[in-house]
Coordinates of C-alpha atoms in Angstrom, one line a residue:
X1 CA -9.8 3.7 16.5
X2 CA -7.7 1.1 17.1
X3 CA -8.4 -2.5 17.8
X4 CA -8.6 -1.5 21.9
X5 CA -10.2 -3.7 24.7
X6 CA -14.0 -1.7 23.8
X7 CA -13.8 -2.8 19.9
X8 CA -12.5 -6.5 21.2
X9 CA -15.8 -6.7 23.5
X10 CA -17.9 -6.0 20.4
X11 CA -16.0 -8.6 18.6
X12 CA -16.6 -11.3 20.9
X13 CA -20.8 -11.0 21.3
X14 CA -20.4 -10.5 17.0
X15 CA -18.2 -14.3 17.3
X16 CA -20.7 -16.0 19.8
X17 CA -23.8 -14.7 17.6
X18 CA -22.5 -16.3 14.3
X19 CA -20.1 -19.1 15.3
X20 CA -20.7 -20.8 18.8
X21 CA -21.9 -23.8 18.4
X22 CA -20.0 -24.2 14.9
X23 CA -17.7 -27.2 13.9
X24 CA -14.3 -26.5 12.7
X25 CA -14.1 -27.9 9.1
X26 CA -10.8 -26.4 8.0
X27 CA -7.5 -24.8 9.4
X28 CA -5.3 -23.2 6.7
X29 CA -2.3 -20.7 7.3
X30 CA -1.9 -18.5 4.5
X31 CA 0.6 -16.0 6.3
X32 CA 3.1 -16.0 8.3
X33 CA 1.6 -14.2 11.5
X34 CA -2.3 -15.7 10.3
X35 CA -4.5 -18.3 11.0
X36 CA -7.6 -19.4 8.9
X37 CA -10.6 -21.1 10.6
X38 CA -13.4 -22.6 8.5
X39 CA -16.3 -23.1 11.2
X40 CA -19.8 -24.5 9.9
X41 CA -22.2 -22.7 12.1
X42 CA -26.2 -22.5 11.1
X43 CA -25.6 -24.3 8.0
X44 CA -23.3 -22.3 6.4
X45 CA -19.4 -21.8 6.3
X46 CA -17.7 -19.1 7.8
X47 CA -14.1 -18.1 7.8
X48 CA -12.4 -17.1 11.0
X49 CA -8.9 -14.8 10.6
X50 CA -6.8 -14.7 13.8
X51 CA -4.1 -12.7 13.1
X52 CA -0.7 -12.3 15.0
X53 CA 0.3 -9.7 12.3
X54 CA 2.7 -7.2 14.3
X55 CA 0.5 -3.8 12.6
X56 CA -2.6 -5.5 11.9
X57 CA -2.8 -7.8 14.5
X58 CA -7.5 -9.5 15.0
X59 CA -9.9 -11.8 15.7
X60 CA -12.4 -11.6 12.9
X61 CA -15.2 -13.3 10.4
X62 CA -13.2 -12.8 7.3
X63 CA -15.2 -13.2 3.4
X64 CA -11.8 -12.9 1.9
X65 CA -10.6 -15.3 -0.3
X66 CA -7.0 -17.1 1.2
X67 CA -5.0 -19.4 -0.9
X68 CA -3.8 -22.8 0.8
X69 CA 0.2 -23.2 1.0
X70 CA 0.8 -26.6 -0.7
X71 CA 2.8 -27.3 2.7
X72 CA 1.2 -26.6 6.2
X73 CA 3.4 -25.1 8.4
X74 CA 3.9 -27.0 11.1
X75 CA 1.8 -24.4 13.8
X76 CA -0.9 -25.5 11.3
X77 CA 0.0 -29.3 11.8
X78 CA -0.9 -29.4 15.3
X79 CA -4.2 -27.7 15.0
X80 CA -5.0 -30.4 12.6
X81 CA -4.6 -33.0 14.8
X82 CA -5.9 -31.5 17.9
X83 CA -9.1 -29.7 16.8
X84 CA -10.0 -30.7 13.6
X85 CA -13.9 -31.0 13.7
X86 CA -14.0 -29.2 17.3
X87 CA -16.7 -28.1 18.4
X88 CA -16.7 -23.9 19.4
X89 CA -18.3 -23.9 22.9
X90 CA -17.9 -20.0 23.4
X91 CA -15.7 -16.9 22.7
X92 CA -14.5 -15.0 26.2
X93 CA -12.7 -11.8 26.5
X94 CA -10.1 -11.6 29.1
X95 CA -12.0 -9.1 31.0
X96 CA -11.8 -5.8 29.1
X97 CA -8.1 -6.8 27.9
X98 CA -7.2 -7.5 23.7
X99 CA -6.7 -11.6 24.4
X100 CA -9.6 -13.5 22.8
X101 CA -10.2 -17.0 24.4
X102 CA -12.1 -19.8 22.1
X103 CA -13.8 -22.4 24.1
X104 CA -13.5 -25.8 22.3
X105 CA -14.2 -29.2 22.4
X106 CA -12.9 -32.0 20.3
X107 CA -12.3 -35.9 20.2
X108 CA -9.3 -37.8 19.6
X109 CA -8.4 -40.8 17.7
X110 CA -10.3 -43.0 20.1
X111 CA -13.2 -40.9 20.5
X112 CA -12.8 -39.6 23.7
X113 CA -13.5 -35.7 24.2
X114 CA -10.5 -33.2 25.4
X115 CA -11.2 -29.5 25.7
X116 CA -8.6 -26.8 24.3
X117 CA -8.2 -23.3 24.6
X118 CA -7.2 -20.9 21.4
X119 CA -6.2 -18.1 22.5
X120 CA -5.1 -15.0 20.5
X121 CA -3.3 -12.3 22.4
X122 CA -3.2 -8.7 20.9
X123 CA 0.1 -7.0 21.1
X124 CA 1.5 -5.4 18.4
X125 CA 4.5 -6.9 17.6
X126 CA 3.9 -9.7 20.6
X127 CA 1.0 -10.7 19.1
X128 CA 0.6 -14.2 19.1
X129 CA -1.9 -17.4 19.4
X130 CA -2.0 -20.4 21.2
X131 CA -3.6 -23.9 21.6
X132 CA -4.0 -24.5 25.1
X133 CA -5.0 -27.9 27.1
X134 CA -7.2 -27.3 29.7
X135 CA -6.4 -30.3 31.6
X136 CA -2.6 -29.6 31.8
X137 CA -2.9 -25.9 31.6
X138 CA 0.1 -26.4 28.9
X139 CA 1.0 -25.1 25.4
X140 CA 0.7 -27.3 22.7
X141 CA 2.0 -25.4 20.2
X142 CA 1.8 -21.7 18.9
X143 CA 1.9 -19.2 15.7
X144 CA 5.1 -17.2 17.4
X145 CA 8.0 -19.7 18.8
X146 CA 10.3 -17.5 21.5
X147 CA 13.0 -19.0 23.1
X148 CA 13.6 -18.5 26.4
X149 CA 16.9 -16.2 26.3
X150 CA 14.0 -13.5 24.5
X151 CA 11.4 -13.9 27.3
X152 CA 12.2 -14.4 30.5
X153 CA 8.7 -13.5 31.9
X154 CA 6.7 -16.9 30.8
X155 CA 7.6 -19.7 28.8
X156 CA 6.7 -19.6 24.9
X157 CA 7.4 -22.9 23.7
X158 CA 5.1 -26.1 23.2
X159 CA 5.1 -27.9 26.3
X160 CA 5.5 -24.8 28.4
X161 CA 2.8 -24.0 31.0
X162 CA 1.0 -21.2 29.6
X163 CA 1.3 -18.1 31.4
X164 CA -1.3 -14.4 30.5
X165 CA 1.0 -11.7 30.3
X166 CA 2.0 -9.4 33.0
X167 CA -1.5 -7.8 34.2
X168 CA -2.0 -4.1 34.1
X169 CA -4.2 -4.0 37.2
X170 CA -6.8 -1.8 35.9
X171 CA -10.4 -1.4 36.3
X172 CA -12.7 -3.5 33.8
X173 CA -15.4 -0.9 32.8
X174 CA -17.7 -3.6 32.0
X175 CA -17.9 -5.2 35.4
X176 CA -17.4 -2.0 37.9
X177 CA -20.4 -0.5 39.2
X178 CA -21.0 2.8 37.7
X179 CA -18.6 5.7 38.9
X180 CA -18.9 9.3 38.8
X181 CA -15.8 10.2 36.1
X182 CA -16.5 14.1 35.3
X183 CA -13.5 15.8 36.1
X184 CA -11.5 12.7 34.2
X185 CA -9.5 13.7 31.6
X186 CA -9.2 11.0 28.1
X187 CA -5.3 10.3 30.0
X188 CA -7.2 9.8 33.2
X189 CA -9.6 7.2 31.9
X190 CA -7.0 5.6 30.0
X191 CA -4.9 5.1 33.4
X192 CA -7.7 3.6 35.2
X193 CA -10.1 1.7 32.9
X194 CA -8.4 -1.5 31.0
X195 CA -8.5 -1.8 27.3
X196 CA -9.2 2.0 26.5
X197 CA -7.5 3.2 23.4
X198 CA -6.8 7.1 22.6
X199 CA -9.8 7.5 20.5
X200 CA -12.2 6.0 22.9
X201 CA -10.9 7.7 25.6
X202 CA -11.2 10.8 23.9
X203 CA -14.7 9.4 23.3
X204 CA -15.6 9.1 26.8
X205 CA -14.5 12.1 27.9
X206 CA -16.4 14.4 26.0
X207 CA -19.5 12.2 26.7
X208 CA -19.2 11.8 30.3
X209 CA -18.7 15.6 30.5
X210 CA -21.9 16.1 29.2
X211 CA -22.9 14.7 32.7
X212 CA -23.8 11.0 31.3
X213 CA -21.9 8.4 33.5
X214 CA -19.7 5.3 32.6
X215 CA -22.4 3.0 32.8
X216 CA -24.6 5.3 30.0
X217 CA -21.6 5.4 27.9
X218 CA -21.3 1.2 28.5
X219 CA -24.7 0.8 27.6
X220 CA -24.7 3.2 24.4
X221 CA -21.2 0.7 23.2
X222 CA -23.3 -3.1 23.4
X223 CA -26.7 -1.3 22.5
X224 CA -25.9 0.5 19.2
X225 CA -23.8 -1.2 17.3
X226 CA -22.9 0.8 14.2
X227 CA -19.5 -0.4 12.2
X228 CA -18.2 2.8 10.5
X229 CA -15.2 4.0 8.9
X230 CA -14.8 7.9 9.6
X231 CA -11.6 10.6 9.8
X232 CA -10.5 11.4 13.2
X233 CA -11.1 14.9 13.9
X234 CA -7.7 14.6 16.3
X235 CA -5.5 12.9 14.4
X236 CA -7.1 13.4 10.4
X237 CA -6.8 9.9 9.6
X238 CA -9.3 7.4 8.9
X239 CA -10.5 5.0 11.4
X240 CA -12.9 1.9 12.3
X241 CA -15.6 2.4 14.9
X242 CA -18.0 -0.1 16.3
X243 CA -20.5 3.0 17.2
X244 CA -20.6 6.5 16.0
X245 CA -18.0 8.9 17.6
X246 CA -18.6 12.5 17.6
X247 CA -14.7 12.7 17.3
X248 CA -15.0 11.8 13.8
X249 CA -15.6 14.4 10.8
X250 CA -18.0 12.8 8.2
X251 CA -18.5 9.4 7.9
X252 CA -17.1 7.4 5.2
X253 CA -18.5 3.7 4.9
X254 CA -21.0 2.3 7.5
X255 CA -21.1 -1.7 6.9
X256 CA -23.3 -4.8 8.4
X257 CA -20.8 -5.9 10.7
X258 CA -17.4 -5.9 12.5
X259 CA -16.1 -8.1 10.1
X260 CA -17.2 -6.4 6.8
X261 CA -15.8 -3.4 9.0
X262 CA -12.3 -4.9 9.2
X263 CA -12.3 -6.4 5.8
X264 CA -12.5 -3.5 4.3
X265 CA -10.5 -1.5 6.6
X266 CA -7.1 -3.5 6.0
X267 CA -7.4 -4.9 2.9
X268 CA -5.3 -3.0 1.3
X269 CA -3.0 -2.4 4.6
X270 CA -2.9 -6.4 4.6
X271 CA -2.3 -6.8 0.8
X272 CA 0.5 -4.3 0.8
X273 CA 2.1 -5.6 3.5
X274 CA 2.1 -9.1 1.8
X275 CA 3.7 -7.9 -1.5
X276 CA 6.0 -6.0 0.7
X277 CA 7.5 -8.9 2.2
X278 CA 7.8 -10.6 -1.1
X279 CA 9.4 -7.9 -3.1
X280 CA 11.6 -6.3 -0.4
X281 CA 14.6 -7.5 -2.1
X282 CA 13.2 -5.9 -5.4
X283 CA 11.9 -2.5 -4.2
X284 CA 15.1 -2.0 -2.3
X285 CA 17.3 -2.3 -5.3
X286 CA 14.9 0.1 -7.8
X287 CA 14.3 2.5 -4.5
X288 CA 18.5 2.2 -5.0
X289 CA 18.1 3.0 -9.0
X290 CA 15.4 5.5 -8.3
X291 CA 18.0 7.7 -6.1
X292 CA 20.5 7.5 -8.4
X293 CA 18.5 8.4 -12.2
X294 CA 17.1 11.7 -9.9
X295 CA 20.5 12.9 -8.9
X296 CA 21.9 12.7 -12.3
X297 CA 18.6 14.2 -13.3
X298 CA 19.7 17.2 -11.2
X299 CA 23.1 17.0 -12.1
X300 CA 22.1 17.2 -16.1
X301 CA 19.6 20.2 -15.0
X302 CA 22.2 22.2 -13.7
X303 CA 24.6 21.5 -16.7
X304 CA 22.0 22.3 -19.0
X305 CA 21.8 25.8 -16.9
X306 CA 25.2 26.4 -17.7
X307 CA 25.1 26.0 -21.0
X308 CA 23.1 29.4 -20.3
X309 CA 26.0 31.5 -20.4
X310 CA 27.5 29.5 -24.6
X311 CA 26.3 33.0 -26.4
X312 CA 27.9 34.8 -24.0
X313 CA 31.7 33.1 -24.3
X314 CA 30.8 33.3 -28.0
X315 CA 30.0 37.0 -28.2
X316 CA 33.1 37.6 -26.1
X317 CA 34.8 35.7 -28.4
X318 CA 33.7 38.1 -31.4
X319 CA 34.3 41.0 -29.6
X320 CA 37.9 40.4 -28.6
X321 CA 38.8 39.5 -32.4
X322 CA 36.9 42.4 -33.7
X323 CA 38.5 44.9 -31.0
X324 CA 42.2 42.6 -30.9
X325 CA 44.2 46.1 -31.5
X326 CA 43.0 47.2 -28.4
X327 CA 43.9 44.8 -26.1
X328 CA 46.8 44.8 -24.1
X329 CA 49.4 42.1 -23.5
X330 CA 49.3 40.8 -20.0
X331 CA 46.0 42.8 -19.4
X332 CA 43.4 40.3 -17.2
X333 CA 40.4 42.9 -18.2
X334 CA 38.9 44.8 -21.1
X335 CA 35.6 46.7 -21.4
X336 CA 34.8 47.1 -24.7
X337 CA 31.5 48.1 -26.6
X338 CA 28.7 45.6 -28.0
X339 CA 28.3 46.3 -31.0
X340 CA 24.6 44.5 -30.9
X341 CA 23.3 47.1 -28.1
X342 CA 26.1 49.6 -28.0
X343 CA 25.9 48.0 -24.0
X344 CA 29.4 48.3 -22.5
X345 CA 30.8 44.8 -21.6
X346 CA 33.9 44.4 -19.3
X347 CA 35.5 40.6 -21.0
X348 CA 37.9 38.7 -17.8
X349 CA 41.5 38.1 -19.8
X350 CA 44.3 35.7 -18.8
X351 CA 47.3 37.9 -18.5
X352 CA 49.4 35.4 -19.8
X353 CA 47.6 34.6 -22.9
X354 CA 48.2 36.9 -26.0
X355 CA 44.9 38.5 -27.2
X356 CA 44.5 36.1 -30.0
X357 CA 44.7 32.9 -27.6
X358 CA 42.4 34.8 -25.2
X359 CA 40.0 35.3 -27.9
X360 CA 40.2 31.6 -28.6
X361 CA 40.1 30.5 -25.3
X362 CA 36.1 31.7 -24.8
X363 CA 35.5 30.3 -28.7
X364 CA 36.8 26.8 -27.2
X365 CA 34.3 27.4 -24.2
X366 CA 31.6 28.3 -26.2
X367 CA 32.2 25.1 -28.8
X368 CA 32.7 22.6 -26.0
X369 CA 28.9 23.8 -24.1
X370 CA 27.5 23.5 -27.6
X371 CA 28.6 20.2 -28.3
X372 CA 27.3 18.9 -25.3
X373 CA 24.1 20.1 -24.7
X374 CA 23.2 17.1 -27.2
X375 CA 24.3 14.6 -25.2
X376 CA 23.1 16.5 -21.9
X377 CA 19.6 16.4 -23.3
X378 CA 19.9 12.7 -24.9
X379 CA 21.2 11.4 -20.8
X380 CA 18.5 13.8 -19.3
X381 CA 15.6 12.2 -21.6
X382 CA 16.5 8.4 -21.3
X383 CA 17.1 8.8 -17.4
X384 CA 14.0 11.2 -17.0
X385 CA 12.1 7.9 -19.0
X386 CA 14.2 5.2 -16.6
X387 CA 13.0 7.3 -13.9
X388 CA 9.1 7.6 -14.5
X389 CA 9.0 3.6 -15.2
X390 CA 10.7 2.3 -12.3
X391 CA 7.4 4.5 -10.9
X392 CA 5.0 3.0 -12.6
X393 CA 6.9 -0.5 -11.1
X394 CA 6.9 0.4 -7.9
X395 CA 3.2 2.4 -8.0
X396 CA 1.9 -0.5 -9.6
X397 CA 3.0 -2.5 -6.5
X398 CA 0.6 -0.2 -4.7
X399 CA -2.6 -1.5 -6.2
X400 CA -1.9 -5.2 -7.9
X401 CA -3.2 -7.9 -5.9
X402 CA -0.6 -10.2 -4.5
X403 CA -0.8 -12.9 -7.5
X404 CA 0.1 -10.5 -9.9
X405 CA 3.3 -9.7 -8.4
X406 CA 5.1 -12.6 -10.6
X407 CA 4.2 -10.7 -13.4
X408 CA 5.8 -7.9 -12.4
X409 CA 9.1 -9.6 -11.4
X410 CA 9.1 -10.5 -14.6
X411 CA 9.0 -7.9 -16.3
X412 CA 11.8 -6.5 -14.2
X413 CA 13.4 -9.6 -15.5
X414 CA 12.9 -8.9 -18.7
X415 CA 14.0 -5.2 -18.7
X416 CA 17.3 -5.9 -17.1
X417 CA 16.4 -4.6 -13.3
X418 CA 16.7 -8.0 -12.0
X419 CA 18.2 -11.0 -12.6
X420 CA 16.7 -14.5 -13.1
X421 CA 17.0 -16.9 -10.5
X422 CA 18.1 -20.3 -11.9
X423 CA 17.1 -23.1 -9.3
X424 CA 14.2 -24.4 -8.6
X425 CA 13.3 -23.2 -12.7
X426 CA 10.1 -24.7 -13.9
X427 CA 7.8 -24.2 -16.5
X428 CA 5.2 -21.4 -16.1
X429 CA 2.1 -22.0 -16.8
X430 CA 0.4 -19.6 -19.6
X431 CA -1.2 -16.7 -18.0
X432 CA -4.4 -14.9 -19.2
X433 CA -3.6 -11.4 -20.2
X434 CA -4.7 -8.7 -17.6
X435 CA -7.9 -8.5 -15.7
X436 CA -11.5 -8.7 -17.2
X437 CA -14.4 -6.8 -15.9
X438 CA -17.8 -6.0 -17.9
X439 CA -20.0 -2.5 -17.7
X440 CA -23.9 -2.6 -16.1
X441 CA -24.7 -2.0 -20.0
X442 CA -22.7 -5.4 -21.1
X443 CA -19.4 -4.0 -22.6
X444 CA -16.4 -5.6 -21.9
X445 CA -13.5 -4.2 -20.4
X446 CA -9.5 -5.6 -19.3
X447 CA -6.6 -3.9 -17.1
X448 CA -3.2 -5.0 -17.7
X449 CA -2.1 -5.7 -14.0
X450 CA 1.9 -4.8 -15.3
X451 CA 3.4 -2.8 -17.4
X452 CA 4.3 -5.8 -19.9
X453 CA 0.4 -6.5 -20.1
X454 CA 0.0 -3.1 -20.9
X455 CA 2.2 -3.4 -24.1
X456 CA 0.4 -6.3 -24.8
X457 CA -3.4 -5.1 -24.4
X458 CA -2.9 -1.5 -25.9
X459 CA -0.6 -2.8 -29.1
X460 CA -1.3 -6.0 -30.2
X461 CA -4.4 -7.3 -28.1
X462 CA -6.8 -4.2 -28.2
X463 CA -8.7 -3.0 -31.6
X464 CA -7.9 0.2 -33.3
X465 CA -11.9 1.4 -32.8
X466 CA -11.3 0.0 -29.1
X467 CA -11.3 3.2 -26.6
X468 CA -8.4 3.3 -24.2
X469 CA -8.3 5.2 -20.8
X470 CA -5.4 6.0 -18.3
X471 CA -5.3 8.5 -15.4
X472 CA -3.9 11.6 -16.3
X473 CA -0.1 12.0 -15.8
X474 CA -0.1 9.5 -12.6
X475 CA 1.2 5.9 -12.6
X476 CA -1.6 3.3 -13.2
X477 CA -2.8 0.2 -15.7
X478 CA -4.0 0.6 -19.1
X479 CA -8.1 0.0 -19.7
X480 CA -9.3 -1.2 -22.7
X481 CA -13.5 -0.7 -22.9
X482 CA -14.1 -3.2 -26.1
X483 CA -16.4 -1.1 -28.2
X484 CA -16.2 1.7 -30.7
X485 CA -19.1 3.5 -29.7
X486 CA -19.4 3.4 -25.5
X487 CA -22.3 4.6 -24.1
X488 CA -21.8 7.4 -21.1
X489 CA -22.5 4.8 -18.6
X490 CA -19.5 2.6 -19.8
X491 CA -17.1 5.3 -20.1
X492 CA -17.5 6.5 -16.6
X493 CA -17.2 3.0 -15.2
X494 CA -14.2 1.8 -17.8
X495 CA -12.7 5.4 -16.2
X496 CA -13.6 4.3 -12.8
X497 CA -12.2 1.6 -13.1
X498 CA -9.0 3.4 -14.4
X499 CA -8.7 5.7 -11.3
X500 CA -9.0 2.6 -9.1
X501 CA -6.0 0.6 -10.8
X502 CA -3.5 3.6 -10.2
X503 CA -1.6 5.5 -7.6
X504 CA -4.8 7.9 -7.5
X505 CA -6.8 5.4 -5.7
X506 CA -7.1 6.6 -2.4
X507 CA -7.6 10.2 -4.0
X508 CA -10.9 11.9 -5.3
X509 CA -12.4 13.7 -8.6
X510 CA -9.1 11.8 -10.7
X511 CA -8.5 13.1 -14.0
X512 CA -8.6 10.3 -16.8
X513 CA -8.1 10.4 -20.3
X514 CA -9.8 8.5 -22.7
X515 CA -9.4 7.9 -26.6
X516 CA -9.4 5.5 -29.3
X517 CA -6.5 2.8 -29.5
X518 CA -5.7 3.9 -33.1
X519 CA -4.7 7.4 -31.8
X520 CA -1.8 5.6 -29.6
X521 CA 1.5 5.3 -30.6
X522 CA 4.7 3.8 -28.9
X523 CA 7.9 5.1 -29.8
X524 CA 11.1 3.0 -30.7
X525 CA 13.1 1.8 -28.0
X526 CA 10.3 3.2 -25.1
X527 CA 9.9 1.4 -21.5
X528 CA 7.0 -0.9 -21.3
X529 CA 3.8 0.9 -20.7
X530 CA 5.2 4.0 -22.1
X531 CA 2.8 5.4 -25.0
X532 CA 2.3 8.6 -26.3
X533 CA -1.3 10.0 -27.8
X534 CA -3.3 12.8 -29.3
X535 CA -6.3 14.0 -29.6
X536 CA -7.8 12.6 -25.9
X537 CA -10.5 13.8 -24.1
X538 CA -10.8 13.8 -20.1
X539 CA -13.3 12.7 -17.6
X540 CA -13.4 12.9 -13.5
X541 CA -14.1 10.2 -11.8
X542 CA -14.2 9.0 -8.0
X543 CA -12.3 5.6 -7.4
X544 CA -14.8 2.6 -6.0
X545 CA -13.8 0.0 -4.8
X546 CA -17.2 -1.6 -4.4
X547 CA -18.2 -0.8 -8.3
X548 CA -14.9 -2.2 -9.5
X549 CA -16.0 -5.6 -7.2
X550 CA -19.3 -5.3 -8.7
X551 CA -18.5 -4.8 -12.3
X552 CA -15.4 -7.8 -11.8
X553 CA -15.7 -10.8 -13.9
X554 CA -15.8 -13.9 -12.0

């Protein structure tokens, strides 16, 4: 499901339950296209996302920890001034339509009380939010800045009088009396009802032609509230439901609210997409690399294929020197016998070549394929090696949390992918060494979070009696469980654990090996990360992201 007008509705009674009434106590912008509200509502602290993002674009209680940007941005400047310590009066859904309204109150320098409007509009990539006055009906500043050559609809600038976007004149199927819809196809309902997305319409159609009407399908939506992740049975992707759809296969996750819901929906969506935009640069220029080390992969491959045919330039070779009295000056063929298998083979000659230059001729073919199948395989090793670490980089992108990502640049740094940027150098401050967890049974376990801090944990940091785990042939961090004699609980959670910091994290029943450090070996001149081992044993294992929270160190 997408975040439609039916999931916004359920959004807005979840706000006004938890935060109306609440004082705004902080307003942070960690992103680009996202807002942070810290609202003290029944004695406790909650943190509201609005986001303007162009995918992932919300309204939603967040528990996700945001970093403050030493320098506000200057979106977050006038919220500061304006509604610092506001009160929230009310949430409001623009009838059934994706635009959120926050009701709120605050005083200014001189005590007297103005009312605002924060509005966050839904729209993919014309998402956007707003601080509203109510007594001038004007902008006072917003998240997106558009100039007026790139919207000639409304204005989108401070100062300008805010303007909803262009209506879709559609029926609100919270507020119309109920309506006899059975011969309405999901298209149908989508055409005439306002804020139906494909899955709810879907939805709705197969519930309505059970002979249940709009207003029993309205009053299943606000009475049974259920936040669930589950596949699609349409599309065979997972979703986020606010109910339970019988369009859906099994259910995944079913969580305590909308919030938890999202949370856990786009964390990774969200956390990808932030690294993205920091290494685009990077990943461009390895993606660049990457293409590159696999064509000369295939290049060497198919040299190495030729090679296939040495012996035979070397046995024709023999067989014109042995059979030279046969051959005929200015001949271009032969068949003569092989002596080996008493096969007949017909030899190609060069008619101008005497028969001793065209028996040397295929000995000079046969030495020249044979000298460099050396040098094919010694290129076809180091850029098969070049290629299965720039995929470790890039996997590892896939599941490092956006701090670690300047541990990865330099690593890049320091294996000549990437060069050093000079200005604005400053000292780094010394970072811990990978990523500390500890087992239900008390055992302690790190993940190197790069491929440097893999070097580091399984070489020189980890014990020899230490047990080490990877996934099996896959991209993903080195684990180091700190004991030489784990218990069975241990090693499925240090595996676990494994799985979950790799490129098999969205997958199931992951293969991970496991054995002691002493066992492990890097080779002279290897990539970082790259280690070779014997002796290993394997264990399956189900990523989790909620026992690798649980078991994570604080």
């Amino acid at each position: 499901m997408s975040f439609d007008g039916m999931f916004t509705h359920a959004m807005v009674n979840e706000l006004n339950q938890n935060l109306r009434g609440g004082r705004i106590s902080k307003i942070q912008q960690p992103f680009a296209n996202e807002l942070i509200l810290t609202i003290r509502s029944n004695r406790k602290n909650r943190q509201l996302l609005l986001s303007a993002h162009p995918s992932y674009a919300r309204v939603q209680i967040t528990d996700q920890p945001f970093a403050n940007p030493a320098k506000p941005s200057t979106f977050v400047m006038s919220l500061r001034k304006y509604i610092t310590s506001a009160i929230v009066q009310d949430f409001r859904q623009l009838n059934n339509d994706r635009i959120v309204m926050i009701d709120l109150s605050a005083k200014n320098e001189l005590g007297d009380i103005h009312d605002y409007t924060l509005i966050t509009e839904i729209m993919a990539r014309h998402s956007n939010i707003f601080l509203i006055s109510k007594e001038t009906g004007k902008i006072v500043d917003l998240i997106k800045r558009v100039s007026p050559e790139n919207n000639t609809f409304r204005g989108l600038l401070p100062g300008d009088d805010y303007k909803l976007p262009p209506a879709q004149n559609k029926i609100n199927p919270f507020s119309t009396k109920d309506e006899n819809l059975k011969n309405l196809t999901a298209s149908d309902i989508r055409q005439k009802y306002e804020g139906i997305g494909l899955d709810t319409s879907a939805e709705m159609e197969q519930f309505i032609g059970q002979g249940h009407s709009l207003d029993d399908f309205i009053s299943m939506y606000q009475d049974n509230i259920h936040p669930n992740t589950a596949n699609s049975k349409n599309k065979h992707k997972l979703g986020f439901f606010p109910i339970e759809f019988a369009n859906t296969t099994d259910e995944v996750n079913t969580y305590s609210s909308l919030g938890e819901l999202l949370d856990n929906y786009y964390l990774d969506k969200a956390r990808l997409d932030r690294i993205e935009q920091q290494t685009k640069s990077i990943t461009h220029r390895l993606d660049i690399i990457l293409k590159k080390d696999k064509s000369k992969i295939k290049k060497l491959n198919k040299q190495l294929q030729q090679t296939d045919v040495m012996n035979k330039y070397n046995l024709y070779g023999e067989l014109l020197t042995t059979y030279m009295s046969q051959i005929k000056h200015g001949s271009s063929s032969i068949t003569l016998t092989n002596y080996y298998n008493n096969e007949e083979v017909t030899i190609k000659l060069n008619p101008e070549y005497s028969p001793s230059l065209n028996a040397q001729s295929y000995y000079k073919r046969y030495r020249k394929l044979q000298n460099s199948i050396p040098h094919i395989k010694e290129q076809l090793e180091i850029t098969t090696n070049e290629v299965n670490y720039l995929e470790s980089v890039l996997a590892s992108l896939e599941y490092v949390d956006i701090e670690d990502v300047d541990g990865i640049v330099d690593e890049l740094i320091d294996s000549g992918y990437i060069k050093k940027k000079r200005k604005n150098a400053r000292k780094k401050r010394k970072k811990k060494i990978g990523e500390n967890f500890q087992t239900t049974n008390g055992v302690e376990i790190t993940v190197g979070k790069n491929n440097l801090e893999n070097d580091q944990l399984t070489m020189k940091i980890a014990q020899k009696n230490h047990y080490w785990f990877h996934v099996k042939d896959i991209p993903g961090s080195h684990v180091i469980l700190k004991t030489s004699d784990p218990d069975e609980d241990s090693i499925t959670q240090a595996a676990t654990i494994a799985a979950y910091y790799s490129k098999a994290r969205d997958s199931s029943k992951v293969p991970v090996d496991y054995v002691q450090v002493k066992h492990i070996r890097k080779p002279n001149g290897a990539k970082p990360g790259f280690v070779i081992f014997e002796g290993q044993k394997t264990i399956l294992v189900d990523p989790d992201r909620k026992l690798v929270a649980d078991l994570k160190e604080d």
